[in-house]
Short mmCIF file of C-alpha atoms in Angstrom, two decimals:
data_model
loop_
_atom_site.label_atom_id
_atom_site.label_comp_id
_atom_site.label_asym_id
_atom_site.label_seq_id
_atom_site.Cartn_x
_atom_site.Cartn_y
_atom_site.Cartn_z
CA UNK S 1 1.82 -102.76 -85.76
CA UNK S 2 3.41 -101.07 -82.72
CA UNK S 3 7.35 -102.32 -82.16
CA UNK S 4 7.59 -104.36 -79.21
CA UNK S 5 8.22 -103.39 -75.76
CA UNK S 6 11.97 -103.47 -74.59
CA UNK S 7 13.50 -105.01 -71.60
CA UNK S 8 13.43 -101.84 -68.51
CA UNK S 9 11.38 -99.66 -70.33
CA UNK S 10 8.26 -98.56 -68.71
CA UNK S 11 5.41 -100.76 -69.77
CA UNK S 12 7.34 -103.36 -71.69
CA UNK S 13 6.92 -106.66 -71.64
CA UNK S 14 10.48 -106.68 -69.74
CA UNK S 15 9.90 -104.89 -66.51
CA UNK S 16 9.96 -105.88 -64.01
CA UNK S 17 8.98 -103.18 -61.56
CA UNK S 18 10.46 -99.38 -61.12
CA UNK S 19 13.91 -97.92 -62.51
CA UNK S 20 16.45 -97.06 -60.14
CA UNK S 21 15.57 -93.31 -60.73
CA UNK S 22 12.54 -93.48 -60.17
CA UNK S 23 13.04 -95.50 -56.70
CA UNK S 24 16.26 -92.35 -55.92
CA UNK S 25 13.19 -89.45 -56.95
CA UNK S 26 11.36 -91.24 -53.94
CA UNK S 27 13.45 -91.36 -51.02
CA UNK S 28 14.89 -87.92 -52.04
CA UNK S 29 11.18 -86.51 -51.78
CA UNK S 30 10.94 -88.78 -48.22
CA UNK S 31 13.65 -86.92 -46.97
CA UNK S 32 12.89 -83.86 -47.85
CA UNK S 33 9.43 -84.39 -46.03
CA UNK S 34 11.01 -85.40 -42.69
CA UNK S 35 13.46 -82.87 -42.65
CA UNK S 36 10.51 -80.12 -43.23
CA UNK S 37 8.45 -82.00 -40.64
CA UNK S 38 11.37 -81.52 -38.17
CA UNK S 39 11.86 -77.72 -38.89
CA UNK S 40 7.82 -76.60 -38.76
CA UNK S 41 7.84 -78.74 -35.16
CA UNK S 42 11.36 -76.92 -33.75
CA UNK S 43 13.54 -79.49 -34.29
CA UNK S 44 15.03 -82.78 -32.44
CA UNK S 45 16.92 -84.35 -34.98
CA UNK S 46 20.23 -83.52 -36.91
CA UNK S 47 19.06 -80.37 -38.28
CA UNK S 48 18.31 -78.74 -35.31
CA UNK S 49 21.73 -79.12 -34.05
CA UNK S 50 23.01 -77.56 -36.99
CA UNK S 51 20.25 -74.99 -36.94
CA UNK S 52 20.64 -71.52 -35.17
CA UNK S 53 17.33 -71.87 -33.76
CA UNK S 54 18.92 -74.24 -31.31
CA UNK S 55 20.79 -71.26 -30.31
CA UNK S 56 19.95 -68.66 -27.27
CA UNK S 57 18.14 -66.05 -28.44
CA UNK S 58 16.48 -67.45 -31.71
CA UNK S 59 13.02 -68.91 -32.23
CA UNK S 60 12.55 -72.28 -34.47
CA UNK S 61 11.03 -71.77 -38.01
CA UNK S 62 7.31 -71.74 -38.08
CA UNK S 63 7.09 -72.24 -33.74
CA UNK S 64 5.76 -69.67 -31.91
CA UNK S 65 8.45 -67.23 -30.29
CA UNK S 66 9.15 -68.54 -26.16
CA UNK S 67 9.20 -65.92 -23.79
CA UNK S 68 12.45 -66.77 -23.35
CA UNK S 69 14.29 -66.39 -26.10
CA UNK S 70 15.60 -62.96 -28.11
CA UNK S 71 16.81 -59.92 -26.95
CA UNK S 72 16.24 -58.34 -23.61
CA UNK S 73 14.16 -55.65 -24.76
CA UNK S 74 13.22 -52.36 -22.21
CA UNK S 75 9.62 -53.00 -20.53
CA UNK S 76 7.59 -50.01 -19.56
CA UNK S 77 6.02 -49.10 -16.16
CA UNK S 78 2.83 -51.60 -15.92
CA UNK S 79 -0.33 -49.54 -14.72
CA UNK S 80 -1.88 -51.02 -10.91
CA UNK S 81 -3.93 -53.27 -10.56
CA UNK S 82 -6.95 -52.32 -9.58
CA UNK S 83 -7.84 -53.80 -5.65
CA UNK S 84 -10.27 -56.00 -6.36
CA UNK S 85 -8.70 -57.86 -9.90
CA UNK S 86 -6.35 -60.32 -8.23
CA UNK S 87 -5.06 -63.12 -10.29
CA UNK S 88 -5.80 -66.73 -8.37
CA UNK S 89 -3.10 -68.11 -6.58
CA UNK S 90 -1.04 -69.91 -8.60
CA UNK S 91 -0.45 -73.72 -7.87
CA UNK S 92 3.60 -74.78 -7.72
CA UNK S 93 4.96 -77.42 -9.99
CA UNK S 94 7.64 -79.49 -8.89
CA UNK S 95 11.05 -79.17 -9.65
CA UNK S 96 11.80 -82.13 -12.03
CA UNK S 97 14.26 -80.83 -14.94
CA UNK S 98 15.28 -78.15 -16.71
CA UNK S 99 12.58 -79.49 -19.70
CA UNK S 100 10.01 -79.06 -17.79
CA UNK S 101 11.14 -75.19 -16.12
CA UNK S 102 11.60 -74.39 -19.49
CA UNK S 103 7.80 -74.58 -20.49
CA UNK S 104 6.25 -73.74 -16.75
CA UNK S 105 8.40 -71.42 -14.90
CA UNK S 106 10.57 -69.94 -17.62
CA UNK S 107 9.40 -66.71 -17.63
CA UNK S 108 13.01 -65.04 -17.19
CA UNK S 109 15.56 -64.11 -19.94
CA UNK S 110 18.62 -66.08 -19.03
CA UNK S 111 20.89 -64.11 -20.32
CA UNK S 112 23.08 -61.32 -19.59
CA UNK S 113 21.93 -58.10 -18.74
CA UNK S 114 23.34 -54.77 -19.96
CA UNK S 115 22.35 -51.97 -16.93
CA UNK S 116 19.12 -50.25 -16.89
CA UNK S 117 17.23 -53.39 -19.23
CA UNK S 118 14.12 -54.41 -17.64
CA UNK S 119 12.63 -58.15 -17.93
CA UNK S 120 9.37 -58.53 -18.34
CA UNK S 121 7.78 -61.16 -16.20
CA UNK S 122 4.38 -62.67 -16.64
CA UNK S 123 1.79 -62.19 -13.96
CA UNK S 124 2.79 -64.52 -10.86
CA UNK S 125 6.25 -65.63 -11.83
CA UNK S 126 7.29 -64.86 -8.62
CA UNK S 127 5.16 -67.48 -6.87
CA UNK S 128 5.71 -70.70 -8.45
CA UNK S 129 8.75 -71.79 -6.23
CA UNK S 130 6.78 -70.78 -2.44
CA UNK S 131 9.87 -70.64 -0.06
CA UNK S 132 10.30 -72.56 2.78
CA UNK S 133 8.60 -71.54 6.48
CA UNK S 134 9.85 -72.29 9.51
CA UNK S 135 6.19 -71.93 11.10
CA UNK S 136 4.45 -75.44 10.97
CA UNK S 137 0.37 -74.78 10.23
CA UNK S 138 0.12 -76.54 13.64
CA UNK S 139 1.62 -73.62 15.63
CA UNK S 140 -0.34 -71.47 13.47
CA UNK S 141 -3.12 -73.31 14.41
CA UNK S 142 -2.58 -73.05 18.09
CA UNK S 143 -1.89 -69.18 17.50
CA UNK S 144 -5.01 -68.33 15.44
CA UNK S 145 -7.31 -69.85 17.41
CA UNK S 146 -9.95 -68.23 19.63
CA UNK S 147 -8.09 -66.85 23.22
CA UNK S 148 -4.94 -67.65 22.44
CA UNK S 149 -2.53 -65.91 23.39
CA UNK S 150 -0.21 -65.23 20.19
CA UNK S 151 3.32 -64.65 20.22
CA UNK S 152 4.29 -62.31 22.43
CA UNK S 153 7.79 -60.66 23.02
CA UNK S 154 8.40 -63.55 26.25
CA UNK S 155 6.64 -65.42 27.65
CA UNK S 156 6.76 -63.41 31.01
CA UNK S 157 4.90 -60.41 29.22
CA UNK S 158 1.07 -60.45 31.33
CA UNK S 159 -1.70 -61.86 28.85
CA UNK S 160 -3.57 -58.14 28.83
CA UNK S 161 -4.81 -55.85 26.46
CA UNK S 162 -6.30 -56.66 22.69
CA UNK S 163 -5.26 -57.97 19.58
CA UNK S 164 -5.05 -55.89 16.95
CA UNK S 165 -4.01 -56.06 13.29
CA UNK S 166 -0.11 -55.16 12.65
CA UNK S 167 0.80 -51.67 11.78
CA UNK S 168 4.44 -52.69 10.58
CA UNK S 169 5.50 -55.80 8.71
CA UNK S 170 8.97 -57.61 7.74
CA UNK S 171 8.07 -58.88 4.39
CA UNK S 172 11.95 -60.08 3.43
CA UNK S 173 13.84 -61.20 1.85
CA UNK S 174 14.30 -65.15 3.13
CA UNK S 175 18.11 -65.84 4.12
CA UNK S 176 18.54 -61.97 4.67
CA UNK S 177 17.86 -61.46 8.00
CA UNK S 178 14.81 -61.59 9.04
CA UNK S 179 14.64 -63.44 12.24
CA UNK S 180 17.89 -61.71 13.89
CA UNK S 181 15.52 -58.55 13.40
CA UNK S 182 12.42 -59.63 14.52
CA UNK S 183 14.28 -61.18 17.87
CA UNK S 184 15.82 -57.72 18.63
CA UNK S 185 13.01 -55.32 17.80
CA UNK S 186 11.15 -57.74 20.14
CA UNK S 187 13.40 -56.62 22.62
CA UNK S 188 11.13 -53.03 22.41
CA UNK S 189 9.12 -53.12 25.34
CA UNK S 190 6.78 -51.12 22.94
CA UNK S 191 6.39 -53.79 20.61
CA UNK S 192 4.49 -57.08 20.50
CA UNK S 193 5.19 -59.43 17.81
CA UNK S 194 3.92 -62.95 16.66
CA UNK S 195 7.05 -65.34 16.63
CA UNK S 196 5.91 -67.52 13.95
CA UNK S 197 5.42 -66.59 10.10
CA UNK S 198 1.83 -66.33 9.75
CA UNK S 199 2.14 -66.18 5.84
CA UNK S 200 -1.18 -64.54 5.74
CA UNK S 201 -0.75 -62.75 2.44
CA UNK S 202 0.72 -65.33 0.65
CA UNK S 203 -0.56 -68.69 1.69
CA UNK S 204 -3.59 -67.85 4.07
CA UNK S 205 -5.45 -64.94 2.91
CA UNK S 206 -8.89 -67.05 2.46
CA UNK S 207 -8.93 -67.40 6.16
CA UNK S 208 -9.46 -63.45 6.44
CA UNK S 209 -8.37 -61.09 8.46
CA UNK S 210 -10.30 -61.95 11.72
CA UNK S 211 -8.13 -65.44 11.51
CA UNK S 212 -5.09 -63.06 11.01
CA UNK S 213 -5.71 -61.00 13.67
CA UNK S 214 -5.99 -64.12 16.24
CA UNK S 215 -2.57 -64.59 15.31
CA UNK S 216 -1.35 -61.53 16.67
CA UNK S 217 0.14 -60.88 20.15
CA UNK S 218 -2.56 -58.68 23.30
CA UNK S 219 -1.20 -55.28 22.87
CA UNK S 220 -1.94 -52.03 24.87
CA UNK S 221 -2.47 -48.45 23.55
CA UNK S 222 0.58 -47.50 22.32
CA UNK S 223 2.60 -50.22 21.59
CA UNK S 224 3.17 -51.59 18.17
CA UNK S 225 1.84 -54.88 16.67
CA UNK S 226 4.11 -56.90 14.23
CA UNK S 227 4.70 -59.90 12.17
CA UNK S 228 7.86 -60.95 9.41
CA UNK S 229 6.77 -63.57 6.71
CA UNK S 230 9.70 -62.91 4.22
CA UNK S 231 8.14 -64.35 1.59
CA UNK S 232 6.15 -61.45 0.68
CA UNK S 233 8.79 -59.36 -0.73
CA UNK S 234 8.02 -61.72 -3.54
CA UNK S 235 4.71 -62.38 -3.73
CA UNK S 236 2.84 -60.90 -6.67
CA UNK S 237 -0.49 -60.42 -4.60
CA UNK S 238 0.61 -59.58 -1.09
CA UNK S 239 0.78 -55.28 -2.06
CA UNK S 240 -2.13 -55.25 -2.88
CA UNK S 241 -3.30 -57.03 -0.06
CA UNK S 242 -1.82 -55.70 2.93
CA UNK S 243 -2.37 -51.87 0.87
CA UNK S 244 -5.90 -53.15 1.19
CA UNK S 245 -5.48 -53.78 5.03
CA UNK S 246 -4.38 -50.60 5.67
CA UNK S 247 -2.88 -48.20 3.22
CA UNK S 248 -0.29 -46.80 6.11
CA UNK S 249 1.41 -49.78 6.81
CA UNK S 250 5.21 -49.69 7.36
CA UNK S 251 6.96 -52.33 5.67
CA UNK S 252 10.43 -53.13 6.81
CA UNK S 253 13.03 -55.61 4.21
CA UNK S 254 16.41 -56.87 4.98
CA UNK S 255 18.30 -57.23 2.25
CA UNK S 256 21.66 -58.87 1.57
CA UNK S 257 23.94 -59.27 -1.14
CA UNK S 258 22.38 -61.64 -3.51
CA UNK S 259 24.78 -63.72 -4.06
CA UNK S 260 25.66 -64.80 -0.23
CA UNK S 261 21.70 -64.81 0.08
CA UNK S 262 21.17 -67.37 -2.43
CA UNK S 263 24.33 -69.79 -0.87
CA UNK S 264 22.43 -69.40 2.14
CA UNK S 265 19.22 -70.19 0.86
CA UNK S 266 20.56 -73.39 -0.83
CA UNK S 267 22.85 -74.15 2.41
CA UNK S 268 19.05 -74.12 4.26
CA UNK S 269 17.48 -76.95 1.27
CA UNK S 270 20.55 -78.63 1.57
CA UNK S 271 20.77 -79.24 5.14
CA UNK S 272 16.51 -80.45 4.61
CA UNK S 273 17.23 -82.44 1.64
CA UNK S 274 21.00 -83.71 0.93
CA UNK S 275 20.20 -85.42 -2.08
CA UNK S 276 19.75 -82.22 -4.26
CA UNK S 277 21.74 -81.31 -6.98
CA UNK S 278 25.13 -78.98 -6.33
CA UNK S 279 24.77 -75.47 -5.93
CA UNK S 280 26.71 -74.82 -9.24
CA UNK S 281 24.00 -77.86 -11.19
CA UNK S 282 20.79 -75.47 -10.36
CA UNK S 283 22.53 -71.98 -10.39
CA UNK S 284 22.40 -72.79 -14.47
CA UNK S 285 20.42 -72.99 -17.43
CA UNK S 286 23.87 -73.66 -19.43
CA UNK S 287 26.98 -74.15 -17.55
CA UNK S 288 29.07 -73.79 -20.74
CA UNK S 289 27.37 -70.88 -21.59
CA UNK S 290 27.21 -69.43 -18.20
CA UNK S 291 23.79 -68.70 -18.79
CA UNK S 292 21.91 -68.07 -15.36
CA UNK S 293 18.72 -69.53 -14.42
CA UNK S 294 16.85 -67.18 -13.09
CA UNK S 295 13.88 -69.35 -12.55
CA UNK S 296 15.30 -70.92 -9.64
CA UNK S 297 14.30 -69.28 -6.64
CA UNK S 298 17.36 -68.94 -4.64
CA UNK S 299 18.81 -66.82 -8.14
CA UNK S 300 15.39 -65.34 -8.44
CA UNK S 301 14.78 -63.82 -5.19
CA UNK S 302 17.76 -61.42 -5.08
CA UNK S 303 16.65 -59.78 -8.42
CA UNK S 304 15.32 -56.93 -5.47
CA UNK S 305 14.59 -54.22 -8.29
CA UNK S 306 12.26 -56.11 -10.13
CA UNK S 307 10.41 -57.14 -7.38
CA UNK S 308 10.40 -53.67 -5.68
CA UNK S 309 8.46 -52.68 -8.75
CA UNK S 310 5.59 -54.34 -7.84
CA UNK S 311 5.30 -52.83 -4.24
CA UNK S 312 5.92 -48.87 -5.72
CA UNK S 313 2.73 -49.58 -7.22
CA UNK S 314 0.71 -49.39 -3.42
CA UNK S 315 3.26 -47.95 -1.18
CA UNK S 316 5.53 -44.87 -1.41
CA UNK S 317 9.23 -45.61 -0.19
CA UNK S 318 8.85 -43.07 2.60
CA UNK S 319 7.03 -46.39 3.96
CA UNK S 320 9.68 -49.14 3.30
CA UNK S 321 12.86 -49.07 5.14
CA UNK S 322 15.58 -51.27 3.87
CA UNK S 323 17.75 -52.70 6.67
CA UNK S 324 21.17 -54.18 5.58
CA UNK S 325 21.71 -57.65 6.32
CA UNK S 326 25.51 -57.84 6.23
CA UNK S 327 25.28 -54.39 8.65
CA UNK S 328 22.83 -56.36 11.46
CA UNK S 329 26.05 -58.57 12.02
CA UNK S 330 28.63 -55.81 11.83
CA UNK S 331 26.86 -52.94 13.51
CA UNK S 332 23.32 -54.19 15.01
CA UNK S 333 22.93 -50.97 17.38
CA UNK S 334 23.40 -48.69 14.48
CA UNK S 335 20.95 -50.58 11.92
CA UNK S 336 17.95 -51.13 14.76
CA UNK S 337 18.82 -47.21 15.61
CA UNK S 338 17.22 -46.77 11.71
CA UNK S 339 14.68 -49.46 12.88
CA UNK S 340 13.30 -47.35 15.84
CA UNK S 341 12.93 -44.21 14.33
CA UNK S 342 11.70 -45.55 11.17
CA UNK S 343 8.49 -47.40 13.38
CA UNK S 344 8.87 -43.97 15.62
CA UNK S 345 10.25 -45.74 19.00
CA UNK S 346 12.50 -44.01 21.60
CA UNK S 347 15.84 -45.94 20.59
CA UNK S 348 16.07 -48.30 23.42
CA UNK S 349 17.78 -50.81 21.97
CA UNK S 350 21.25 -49.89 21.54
CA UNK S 351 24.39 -51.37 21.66
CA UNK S 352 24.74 -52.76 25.03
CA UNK S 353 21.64 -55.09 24.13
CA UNK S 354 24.47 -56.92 21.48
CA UNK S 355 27.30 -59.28 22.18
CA UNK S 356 29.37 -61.15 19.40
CA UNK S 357 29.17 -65.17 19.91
CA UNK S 358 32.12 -65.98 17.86
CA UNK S 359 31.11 -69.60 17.90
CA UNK S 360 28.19 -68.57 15.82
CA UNK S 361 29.60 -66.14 13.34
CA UNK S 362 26.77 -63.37 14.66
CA UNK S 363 25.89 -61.21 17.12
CA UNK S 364 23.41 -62.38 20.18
CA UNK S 365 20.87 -60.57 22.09
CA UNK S 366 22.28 -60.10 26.15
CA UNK S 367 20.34 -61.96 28.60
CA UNK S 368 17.25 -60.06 29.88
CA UNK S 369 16.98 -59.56 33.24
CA UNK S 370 13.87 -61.94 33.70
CA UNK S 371 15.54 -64.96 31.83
CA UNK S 372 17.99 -67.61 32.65
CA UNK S 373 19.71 -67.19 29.46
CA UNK S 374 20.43 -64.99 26.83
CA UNK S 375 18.99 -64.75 23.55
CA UNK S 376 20.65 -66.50 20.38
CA UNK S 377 19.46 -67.51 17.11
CA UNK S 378 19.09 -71.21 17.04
CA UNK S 379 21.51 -74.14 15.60
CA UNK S 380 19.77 -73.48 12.24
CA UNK S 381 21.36 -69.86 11.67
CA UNK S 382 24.87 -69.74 11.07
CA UNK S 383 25.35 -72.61 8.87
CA UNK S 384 28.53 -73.62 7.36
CA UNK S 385 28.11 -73.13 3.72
CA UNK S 386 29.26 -75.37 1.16
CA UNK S 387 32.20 -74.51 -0.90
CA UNK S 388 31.57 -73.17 -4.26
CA UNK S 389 33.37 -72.65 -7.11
CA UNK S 390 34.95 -69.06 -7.55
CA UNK S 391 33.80 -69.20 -11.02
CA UNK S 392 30.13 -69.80 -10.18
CA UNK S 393 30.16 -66.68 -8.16
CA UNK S 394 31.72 -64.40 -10.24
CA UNK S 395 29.61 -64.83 -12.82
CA UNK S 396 26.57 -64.34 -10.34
CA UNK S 397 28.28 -61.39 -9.60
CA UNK S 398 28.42 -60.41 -13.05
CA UNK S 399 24.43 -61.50 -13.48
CA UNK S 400 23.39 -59.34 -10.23
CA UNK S 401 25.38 -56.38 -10.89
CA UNK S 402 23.00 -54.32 -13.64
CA UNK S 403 20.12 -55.33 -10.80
CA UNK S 404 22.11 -54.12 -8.37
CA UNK S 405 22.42 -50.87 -9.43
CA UNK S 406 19.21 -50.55 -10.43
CA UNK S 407 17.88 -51.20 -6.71
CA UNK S 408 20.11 -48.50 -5.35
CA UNK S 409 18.74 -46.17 -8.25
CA UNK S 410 15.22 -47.06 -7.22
CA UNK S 411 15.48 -46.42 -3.49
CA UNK S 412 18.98 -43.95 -3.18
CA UNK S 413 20.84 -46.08 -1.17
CA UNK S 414 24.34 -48.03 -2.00
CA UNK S 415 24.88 -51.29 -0.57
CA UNK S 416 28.02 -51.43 -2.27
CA UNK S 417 27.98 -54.91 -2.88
CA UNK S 418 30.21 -54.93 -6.09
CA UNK S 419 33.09 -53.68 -4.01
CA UNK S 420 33.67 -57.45 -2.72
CA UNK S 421 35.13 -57.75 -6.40
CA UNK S 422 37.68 -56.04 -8.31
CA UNK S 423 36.21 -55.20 -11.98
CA UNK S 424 38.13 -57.76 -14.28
#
């Protein structure tokens, strides 16, 4: 006869349901689920905060390693492209949060460099953000289409000769200086070139070169056809491209220091769009940190070397001249004297072509002698910019500084932009 069952004891006639060890052995096992849940999907909860894979530079347990995370490590030399294996164009996300540039544009270390460390960048990062143009695609409408006329140097200049395809291009950089180039090589009487961006490389190739050569100005035999579109500098497929147009092409790019270029640039959304974010909100991935983010265009276009990189691959740099931006204010004559002989011009632009508007900030083309008045960069050069905070720029000065140097490696020349600031 077995003894009978006692009150709490599993199975007795007493229970009434489990112990209280047996309900603690539970939850303890629940919790140890969740928390392993959270750490095989990255992390959202407590844990994660606590977790050095919410830290720069570390991946989550069991998640696949993001391109943007660890060490910078040294990229070799991709090989060229061949011609004919372009990647599609790429279609542009908007710019909603810093979630969502994580996962679609953040293709850039945010970090700081030490000199001579390469990022590697995945095919087409350059793209995603297209600049703004000041060409509308009516006017290059109107300028593409059978008999017109194009954009000439004036509108004085007799509608004669043929168009042809341009032998030189100013492919950038945006906020550099550009147009105050293109408005006093124009002065040339042997050059012709389109006033608008035709952004045939970047935005219009399908339309083919017949389109593209509609655009251009009537030259005659000897003169020189040209167009600027700075966003090519930092377009992935445009080398290739215009290499494929013709292989002799000479490519002209102002350049500027970064830092005062990408003020600029934001000055030029801002004045579009005054309900952005501060200059100092988008400049970072983490303010604390003072981690850059180099996915926004305005950082990512003055990152010259890496960009550079791409065009060594068609063109040798005895065909790329690099004009200084900050010089075309200080001493125009003597950068479009490197200009003329660089396209092979008698220098006939010199220094009595210049005069310094003071109201402006920069110097102004003197009136021709078939015009009424001379020729200035419109109200939307010269902007005031907005005041930023030392600190910001400092650090971008700190974040452009191994690029920098590596640009003046790449093409011998010193800019000497890090002399604006004492090393601290």
């Amino acid at each position: 006869m077995s003894p009978p069952a006692q009150p709490g004891v599993p199975g007795g006639r007493g229970s009434k349901g489990p112990p209280a060890r047996k309900l603690l052995c539970m939850c303890s096992l629940s919790l140890c689920l969740t928390y392993l849940c959270y750490s095989l999907m990255g992390g959202t909860g407590p844990a994660a905060l606590r977790s050095p894979a919410a830290l720069p530079g570390s991946a989550a347990p069991g998640a696949p390693r993001s391109p943007t995370a660890g060490p910078v490590t040294a990229a070799p030399r991709s090989p060229a492209a061949p011609p004919g294996s372009a990647p599609g164009p790429s279609a542009a996300p908007p710019r909603a949060s810093n979630a969502s540039r994580e996962g679609a544009e953040g293709t850039w270390l945010r970090t700081q460099l030490a000199p001579g460390e390469v990022i590697a960048a995945q095919s087409g990062a350059f793209e995603r953000d297209p600049q703004e143009s000041s060409t509308t695609d009516e006017e290059l409408s109107r300028a593409g289409s059978p008999g017109s006329r194009g954009g000439g140097s004036s509108s004085t200049t007799p509608d004669y000769g043929e168009k042809r395809l341009p032998q030189a291009l100013i492919i950038g950089v945006k906020k550099g200086g550009t147009r105050a180039l293109l408005e006093a090589i124009r002065a040339h009487p042997d050059v012709r070139a389109v006033g608008t961006e035709p952004h045939f490389f970047d935005r219009n190739y399908e339309k083919g070169l017949e389109w593209y050569r509609n655009v251009m100005p009537k030259t005659l035999e000897g003169q020189i056809t040209m167009e600027k579109t700075p966003s090519y500098f930092v377009t992935n497929e445009a080398p290739r491209r215009i290499h494929s147009m013709a292989k002799d092409t000479k490519l002209i790019v102002v350049v500027r220091n970064p830092v005062t270029r990408a003020i600029s640039d934001y000055t030029q959304t801002l004045s579009k769009k005054p309900e952005i974010p501060t200059f100092e909100v988008l400049a970072f991935k983490n303010r604390t940190l003072g981690l850059i983010d180099a996915s926004w265009s305005a950082i990512r276009i003055g990152i010259y070397a890496l960009h550079l990189e791409n065009w060594l691959q068609y063109f040798p740099l005895s065909q790329i001249l690099f004009v200084s931006g900050e010089r075309l204010i200080t001493d125009p004559a003597g950068e479009m004297a490197k200009v003329q002989d660089f396209l092979g011009l008698k220098r006939i632009v010199t220094e009595k072509h210049f005069y310094f508007n003071k109201t402006k900030g920069f110097p102004c083309l003197k009136k021709p002698e078939d015009s009424s008045a001379p020729r200035c960069l419109g109200k939307s050069k010269g902007r005031t910019h907005p005041k930023i905070d030392p600190d910001v720029i400092h650090r971008l000065r700190k974040f452009y500084k191994p690029f920098n140097v590596m640009f003046y490696q790449m093409i011998g020349q010193d800019f000497q932009w890090e002399e604006e600031e004492s090393d601290k």
